[in-house]
PDB file of C-alpha atoms in Angstrom:
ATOM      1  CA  UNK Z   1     126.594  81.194 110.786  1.00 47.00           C
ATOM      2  CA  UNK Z   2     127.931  78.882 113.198  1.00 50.00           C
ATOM      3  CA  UNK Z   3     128.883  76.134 110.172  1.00 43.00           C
ATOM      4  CA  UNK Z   4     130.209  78.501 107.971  1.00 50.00           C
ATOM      5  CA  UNK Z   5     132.516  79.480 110.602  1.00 54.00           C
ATOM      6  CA  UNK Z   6     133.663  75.902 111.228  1.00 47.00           C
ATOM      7  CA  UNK Z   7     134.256  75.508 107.811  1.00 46.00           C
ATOM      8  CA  UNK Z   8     136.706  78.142 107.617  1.00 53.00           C
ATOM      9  CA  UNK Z   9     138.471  77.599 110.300  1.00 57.00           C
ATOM     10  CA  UNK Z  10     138.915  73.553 108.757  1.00 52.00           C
ATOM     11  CA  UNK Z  11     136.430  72.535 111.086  1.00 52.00           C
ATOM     12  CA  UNK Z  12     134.047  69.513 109.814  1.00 52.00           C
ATOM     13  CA  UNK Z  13     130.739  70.286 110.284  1.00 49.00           C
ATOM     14  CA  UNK Z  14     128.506  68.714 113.795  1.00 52.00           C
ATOM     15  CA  UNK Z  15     127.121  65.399 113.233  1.00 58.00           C
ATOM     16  CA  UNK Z  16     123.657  65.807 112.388  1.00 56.00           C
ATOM     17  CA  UNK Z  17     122.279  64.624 115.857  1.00 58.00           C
ATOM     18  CA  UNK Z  18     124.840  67.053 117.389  1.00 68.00           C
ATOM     19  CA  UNK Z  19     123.596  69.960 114.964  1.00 72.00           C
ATOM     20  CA  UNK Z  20     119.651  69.190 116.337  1.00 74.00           C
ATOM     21  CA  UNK Z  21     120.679  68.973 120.009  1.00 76.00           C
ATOM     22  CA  UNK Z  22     122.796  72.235 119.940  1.00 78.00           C
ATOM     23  CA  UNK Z  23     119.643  73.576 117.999  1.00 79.00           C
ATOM     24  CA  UNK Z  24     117.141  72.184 120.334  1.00 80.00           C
ATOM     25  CA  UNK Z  25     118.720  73.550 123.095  1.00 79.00           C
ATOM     26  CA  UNK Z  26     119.130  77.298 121.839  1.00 80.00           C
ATOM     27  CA  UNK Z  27     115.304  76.666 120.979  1.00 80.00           C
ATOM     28  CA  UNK Z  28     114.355  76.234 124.318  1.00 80.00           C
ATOM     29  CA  UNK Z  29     116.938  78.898 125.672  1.00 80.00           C
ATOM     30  CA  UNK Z  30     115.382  81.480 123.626  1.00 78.00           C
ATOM     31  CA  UNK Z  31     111.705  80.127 124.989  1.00 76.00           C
ATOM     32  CA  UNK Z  32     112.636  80.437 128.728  1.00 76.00           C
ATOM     33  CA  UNK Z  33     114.547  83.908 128.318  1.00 77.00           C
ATOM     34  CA  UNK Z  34     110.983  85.571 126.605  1.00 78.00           C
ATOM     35  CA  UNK Z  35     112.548  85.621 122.656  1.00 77.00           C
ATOM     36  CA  UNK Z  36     111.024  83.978 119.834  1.00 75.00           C
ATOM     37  CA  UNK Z  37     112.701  81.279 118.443  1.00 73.00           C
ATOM     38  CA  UNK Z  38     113.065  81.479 115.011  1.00 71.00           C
ATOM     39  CA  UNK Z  39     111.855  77.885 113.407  1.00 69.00           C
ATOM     40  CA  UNK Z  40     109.418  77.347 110.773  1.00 63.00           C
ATOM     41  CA  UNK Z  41     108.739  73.932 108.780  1.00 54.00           C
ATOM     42  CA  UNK Z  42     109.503  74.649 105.793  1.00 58.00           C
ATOM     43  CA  UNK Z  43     112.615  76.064 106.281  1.00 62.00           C
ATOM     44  CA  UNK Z  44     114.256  73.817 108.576  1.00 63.00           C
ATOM     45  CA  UNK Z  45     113.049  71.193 107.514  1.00 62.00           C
ATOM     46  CA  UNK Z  46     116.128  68.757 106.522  1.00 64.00           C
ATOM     47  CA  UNK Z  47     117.449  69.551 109.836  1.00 64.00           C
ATOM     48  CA  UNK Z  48     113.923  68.252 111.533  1.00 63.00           C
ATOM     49  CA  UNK Z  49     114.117  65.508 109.820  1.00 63.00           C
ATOM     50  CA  UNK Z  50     117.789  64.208 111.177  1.00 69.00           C
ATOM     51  CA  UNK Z  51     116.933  64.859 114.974  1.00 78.00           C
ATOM     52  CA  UNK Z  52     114.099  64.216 117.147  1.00 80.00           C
ATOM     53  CA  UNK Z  53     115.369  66.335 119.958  1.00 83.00           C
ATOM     54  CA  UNK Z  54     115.155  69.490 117.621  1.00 82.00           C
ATOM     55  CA  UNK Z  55     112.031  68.679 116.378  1.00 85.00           C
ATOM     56  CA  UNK Z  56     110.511  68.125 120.144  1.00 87.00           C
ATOM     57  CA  UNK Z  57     111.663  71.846 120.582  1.00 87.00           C
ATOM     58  CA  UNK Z  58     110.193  73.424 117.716  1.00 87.00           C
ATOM     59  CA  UNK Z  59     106.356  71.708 118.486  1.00 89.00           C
ATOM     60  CA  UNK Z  60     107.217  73.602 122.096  1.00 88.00           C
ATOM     61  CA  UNK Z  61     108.162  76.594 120.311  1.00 88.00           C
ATOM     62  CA  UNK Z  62     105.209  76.550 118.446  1.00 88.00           C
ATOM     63  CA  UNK Z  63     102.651  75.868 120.633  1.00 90.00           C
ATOM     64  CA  UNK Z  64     104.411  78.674 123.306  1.00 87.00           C
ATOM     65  CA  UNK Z  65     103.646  81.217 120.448  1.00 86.00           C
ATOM     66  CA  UNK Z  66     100.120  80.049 120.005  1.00 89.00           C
ATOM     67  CA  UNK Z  67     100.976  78.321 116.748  1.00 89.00           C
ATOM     68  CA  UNK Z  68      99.048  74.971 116.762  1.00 92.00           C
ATOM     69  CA  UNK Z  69      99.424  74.213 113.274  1.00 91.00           C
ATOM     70  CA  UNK Z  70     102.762  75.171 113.085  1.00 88.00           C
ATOM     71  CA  UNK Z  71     103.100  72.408 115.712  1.00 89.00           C
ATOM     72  CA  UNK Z  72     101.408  70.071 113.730  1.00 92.00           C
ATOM     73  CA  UNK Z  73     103.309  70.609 110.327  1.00 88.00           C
ATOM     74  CA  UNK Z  74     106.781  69.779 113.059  1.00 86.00           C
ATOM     75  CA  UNK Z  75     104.738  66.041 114.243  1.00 88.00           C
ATOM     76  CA  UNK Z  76     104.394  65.397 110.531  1.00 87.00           C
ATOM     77  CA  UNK Z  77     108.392  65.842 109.586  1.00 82.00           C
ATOM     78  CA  UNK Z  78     109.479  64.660 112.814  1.00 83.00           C
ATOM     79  CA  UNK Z  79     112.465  61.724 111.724  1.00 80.00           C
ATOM     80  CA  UNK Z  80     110.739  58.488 111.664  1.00 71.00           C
ATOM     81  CA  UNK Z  81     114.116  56.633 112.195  1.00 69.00           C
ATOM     82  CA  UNK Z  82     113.689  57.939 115.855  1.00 63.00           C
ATOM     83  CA  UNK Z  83     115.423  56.148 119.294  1.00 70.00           C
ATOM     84  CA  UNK Z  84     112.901  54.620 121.420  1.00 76.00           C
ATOM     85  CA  UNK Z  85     112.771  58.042 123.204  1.00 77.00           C
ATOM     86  CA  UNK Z  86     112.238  60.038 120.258  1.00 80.00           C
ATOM     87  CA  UNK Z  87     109.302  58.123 119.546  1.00 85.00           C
ATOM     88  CA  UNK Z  88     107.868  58.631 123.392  1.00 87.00           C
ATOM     89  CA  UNK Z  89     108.918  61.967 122.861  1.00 88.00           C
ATOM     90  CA  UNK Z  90     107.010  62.378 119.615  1.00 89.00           C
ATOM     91  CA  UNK Z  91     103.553  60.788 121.188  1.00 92.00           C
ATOM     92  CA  UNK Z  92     104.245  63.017 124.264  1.00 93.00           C
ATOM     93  CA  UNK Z  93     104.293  66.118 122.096  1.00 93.00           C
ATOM     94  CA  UNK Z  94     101.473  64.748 120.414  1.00 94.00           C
ATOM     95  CA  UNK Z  95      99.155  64.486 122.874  1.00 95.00           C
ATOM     96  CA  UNK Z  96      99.969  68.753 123.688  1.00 94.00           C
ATOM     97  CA  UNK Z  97      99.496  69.302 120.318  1.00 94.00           C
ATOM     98  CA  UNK Z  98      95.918  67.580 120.675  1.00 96.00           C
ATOM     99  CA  UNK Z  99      95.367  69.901 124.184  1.00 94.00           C
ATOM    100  CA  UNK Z 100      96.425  72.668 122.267  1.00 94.00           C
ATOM    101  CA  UNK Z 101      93.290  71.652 119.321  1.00 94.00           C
ATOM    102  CA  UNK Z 102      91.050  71.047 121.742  1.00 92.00           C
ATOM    103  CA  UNK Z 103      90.830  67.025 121.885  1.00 92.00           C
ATOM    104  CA  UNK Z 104      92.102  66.297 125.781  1.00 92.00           C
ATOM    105  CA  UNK Z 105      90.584  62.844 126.158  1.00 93.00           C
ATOM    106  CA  UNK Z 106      92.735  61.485 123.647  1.00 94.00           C
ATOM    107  CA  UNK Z 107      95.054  63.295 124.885  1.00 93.00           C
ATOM    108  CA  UNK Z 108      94.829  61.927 128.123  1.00 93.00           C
ATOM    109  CA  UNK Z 109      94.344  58.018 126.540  1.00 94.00           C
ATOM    110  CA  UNK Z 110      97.932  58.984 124.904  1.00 94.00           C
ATOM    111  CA  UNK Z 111      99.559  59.826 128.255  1.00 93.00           C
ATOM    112  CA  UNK Z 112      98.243  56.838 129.896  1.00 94.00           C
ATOM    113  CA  UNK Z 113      99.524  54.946 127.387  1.00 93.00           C
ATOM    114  CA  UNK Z 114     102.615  56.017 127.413  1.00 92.00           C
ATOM    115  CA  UNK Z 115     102.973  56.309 131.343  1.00 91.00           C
ATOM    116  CA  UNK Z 116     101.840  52.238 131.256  1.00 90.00           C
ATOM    117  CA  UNK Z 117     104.966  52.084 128.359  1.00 86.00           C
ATOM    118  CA  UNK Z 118     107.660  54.035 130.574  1.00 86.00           C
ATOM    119  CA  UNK Z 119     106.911  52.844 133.576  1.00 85.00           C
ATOM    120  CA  UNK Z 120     109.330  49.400 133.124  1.00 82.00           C
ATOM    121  CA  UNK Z 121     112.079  51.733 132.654  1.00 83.00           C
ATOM    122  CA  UNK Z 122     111.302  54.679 134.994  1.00 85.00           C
ATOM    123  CA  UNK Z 123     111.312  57.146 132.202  1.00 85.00           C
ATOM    124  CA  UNK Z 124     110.251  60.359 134.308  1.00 88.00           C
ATOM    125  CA  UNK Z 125     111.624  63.269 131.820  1.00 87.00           C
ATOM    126  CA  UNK Z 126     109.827  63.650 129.177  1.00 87.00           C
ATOM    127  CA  UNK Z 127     106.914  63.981 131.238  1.00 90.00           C
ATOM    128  CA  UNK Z 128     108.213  67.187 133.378  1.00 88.00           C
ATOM    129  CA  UNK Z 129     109.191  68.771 130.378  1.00 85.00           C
ATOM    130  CA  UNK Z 130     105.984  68.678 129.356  1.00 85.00           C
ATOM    131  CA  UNK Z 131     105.022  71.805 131.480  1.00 85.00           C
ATOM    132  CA  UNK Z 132     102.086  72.588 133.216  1.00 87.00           C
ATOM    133  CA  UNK Z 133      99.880  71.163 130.426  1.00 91.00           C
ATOM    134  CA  UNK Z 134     101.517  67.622 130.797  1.00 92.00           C
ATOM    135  CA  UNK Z 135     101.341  68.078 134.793  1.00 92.00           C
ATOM    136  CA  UNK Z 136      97.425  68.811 134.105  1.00 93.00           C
ATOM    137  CA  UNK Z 137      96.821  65.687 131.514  1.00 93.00           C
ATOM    138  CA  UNK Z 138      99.375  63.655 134.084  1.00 94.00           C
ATOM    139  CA  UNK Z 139      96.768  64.564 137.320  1.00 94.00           C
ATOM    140  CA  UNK Z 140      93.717  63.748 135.160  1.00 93.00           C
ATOM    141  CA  UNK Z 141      95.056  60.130 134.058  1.00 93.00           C
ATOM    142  CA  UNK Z 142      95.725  59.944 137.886  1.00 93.00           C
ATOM    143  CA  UNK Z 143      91.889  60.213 138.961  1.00 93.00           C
ATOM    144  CA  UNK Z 144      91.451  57.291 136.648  1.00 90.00           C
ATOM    145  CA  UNK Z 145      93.904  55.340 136.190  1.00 91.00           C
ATOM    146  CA  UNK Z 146      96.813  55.737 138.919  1.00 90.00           C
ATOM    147  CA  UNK Z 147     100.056  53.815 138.774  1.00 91.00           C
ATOM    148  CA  UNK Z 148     103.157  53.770 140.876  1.00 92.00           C
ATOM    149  CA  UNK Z 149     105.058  54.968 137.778  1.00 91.00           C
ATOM    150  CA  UNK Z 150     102.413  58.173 137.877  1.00 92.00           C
ATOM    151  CA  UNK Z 151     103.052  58.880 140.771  1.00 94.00           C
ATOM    152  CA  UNK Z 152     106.483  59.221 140.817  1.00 93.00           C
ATOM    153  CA  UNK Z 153     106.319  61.059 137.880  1.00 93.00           C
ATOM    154  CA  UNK Z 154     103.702  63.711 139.428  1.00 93.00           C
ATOM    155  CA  UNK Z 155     105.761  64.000 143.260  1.00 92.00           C
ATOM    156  CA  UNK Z 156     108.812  64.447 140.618  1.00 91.00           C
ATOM    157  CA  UNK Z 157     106.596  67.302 138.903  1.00 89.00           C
ATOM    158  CA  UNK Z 158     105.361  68.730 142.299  1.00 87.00           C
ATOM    159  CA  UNK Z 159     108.600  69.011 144.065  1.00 84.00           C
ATOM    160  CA  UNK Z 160     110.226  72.542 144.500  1.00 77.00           C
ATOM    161  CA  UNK Z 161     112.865  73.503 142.138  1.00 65.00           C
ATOM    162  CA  UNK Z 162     115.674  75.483 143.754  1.00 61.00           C
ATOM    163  CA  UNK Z 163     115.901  78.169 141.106  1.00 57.00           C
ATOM    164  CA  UNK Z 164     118.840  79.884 143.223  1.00 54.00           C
ATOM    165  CA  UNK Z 165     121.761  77.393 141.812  1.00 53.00           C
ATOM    166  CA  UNK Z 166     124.975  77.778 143.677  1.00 57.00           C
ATOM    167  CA  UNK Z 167     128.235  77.850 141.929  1.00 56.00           C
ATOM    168  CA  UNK Z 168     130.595  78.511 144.935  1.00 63.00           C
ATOM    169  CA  UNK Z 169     131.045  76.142 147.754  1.00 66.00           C
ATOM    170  CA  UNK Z 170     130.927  77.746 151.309  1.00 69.00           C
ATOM    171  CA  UNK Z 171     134.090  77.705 153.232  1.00 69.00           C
ATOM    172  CA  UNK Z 172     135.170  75.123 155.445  1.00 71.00           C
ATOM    173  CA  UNK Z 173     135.799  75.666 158.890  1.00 72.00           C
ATOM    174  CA  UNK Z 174     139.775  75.835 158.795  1.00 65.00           C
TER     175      UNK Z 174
END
């Protein structure tokens, strides 16, 4: 493992927050490359429990492999000493978890909520990483209840992505 191999070369081990991020985003690597992510509650639990961000992944991870109450077990250990992020992204993940079982009015009361909550700050993230389920729940709240937050938040969502990054700069004229 990754820590064992730290430790013998007199590394410390990651911070804990470091350890879920670094988790959280191999998660979410293995997710968009077609490979299941290997995360389960019980196991990885301590680890859940020390960063929100990893915990955000594996309810993603869960629900991408059909595993609804999987996802569910991952709302009820996620850290409770959470940032104020963690938190919106905990309700956030929440209300896919409640898509996923079937309840999307409350769902959609969530998101509201939460768009109303954000919209001070211009949080717009959380929402797109939603997916195409938050996009869906984000529209809906839109029909009833639409905000200039929302609507950032859905052109943000709607915009094309230039999947074709660029690495190399083309050459100047000289």
């Amino acid at each position: 493992s990754r820590l064992r191999r730290g430790i013998q070369l007199a590394m410390p081990p990651p911070p804990p927050m470091v350890e879920g991020r670094f988790k959280a985003i191999e998660i979410r690597a293995r997710i968009a490359q077609g490979l299941s992510p290997d995360v389960w509650p019980d196991r990885d639990r301590q680890s859940l429990g020390r960063s929100w961000e990893f915990a955000a992944a594996a309810v993603t991870a869960s629900l991408s492999a059909g595993r609804v109450h999987q996802a569910r077990k991952f709302l009820q250990i996620w850290p409770w000493r959470s940032a104020p992020l963690g938190e919106l992204e905990r309700s956030l993940s929440t209300a896919l978890v409640e898509v996923a079982e079937g309840a999307t009015e409350q769902a959609g009361a969530r998101v509201a909520q939460l768009v109303l909550f954000s919209g001070a700050d211009g949080v717009i993230q959380p929402f797109l990483d939603g997916g195409d389920t938050m996009l869906e729940l984000l529209e809906e709240v839109a029909k009833d209840r639409p905000s200039p937050h929302l609507e950032v938040i859905l052109d943000r969502a709607r915009a094309p992505h230039d999947d074709q990054i660029s690495l190399v700069e083309p050459l100047s004229s000289r």
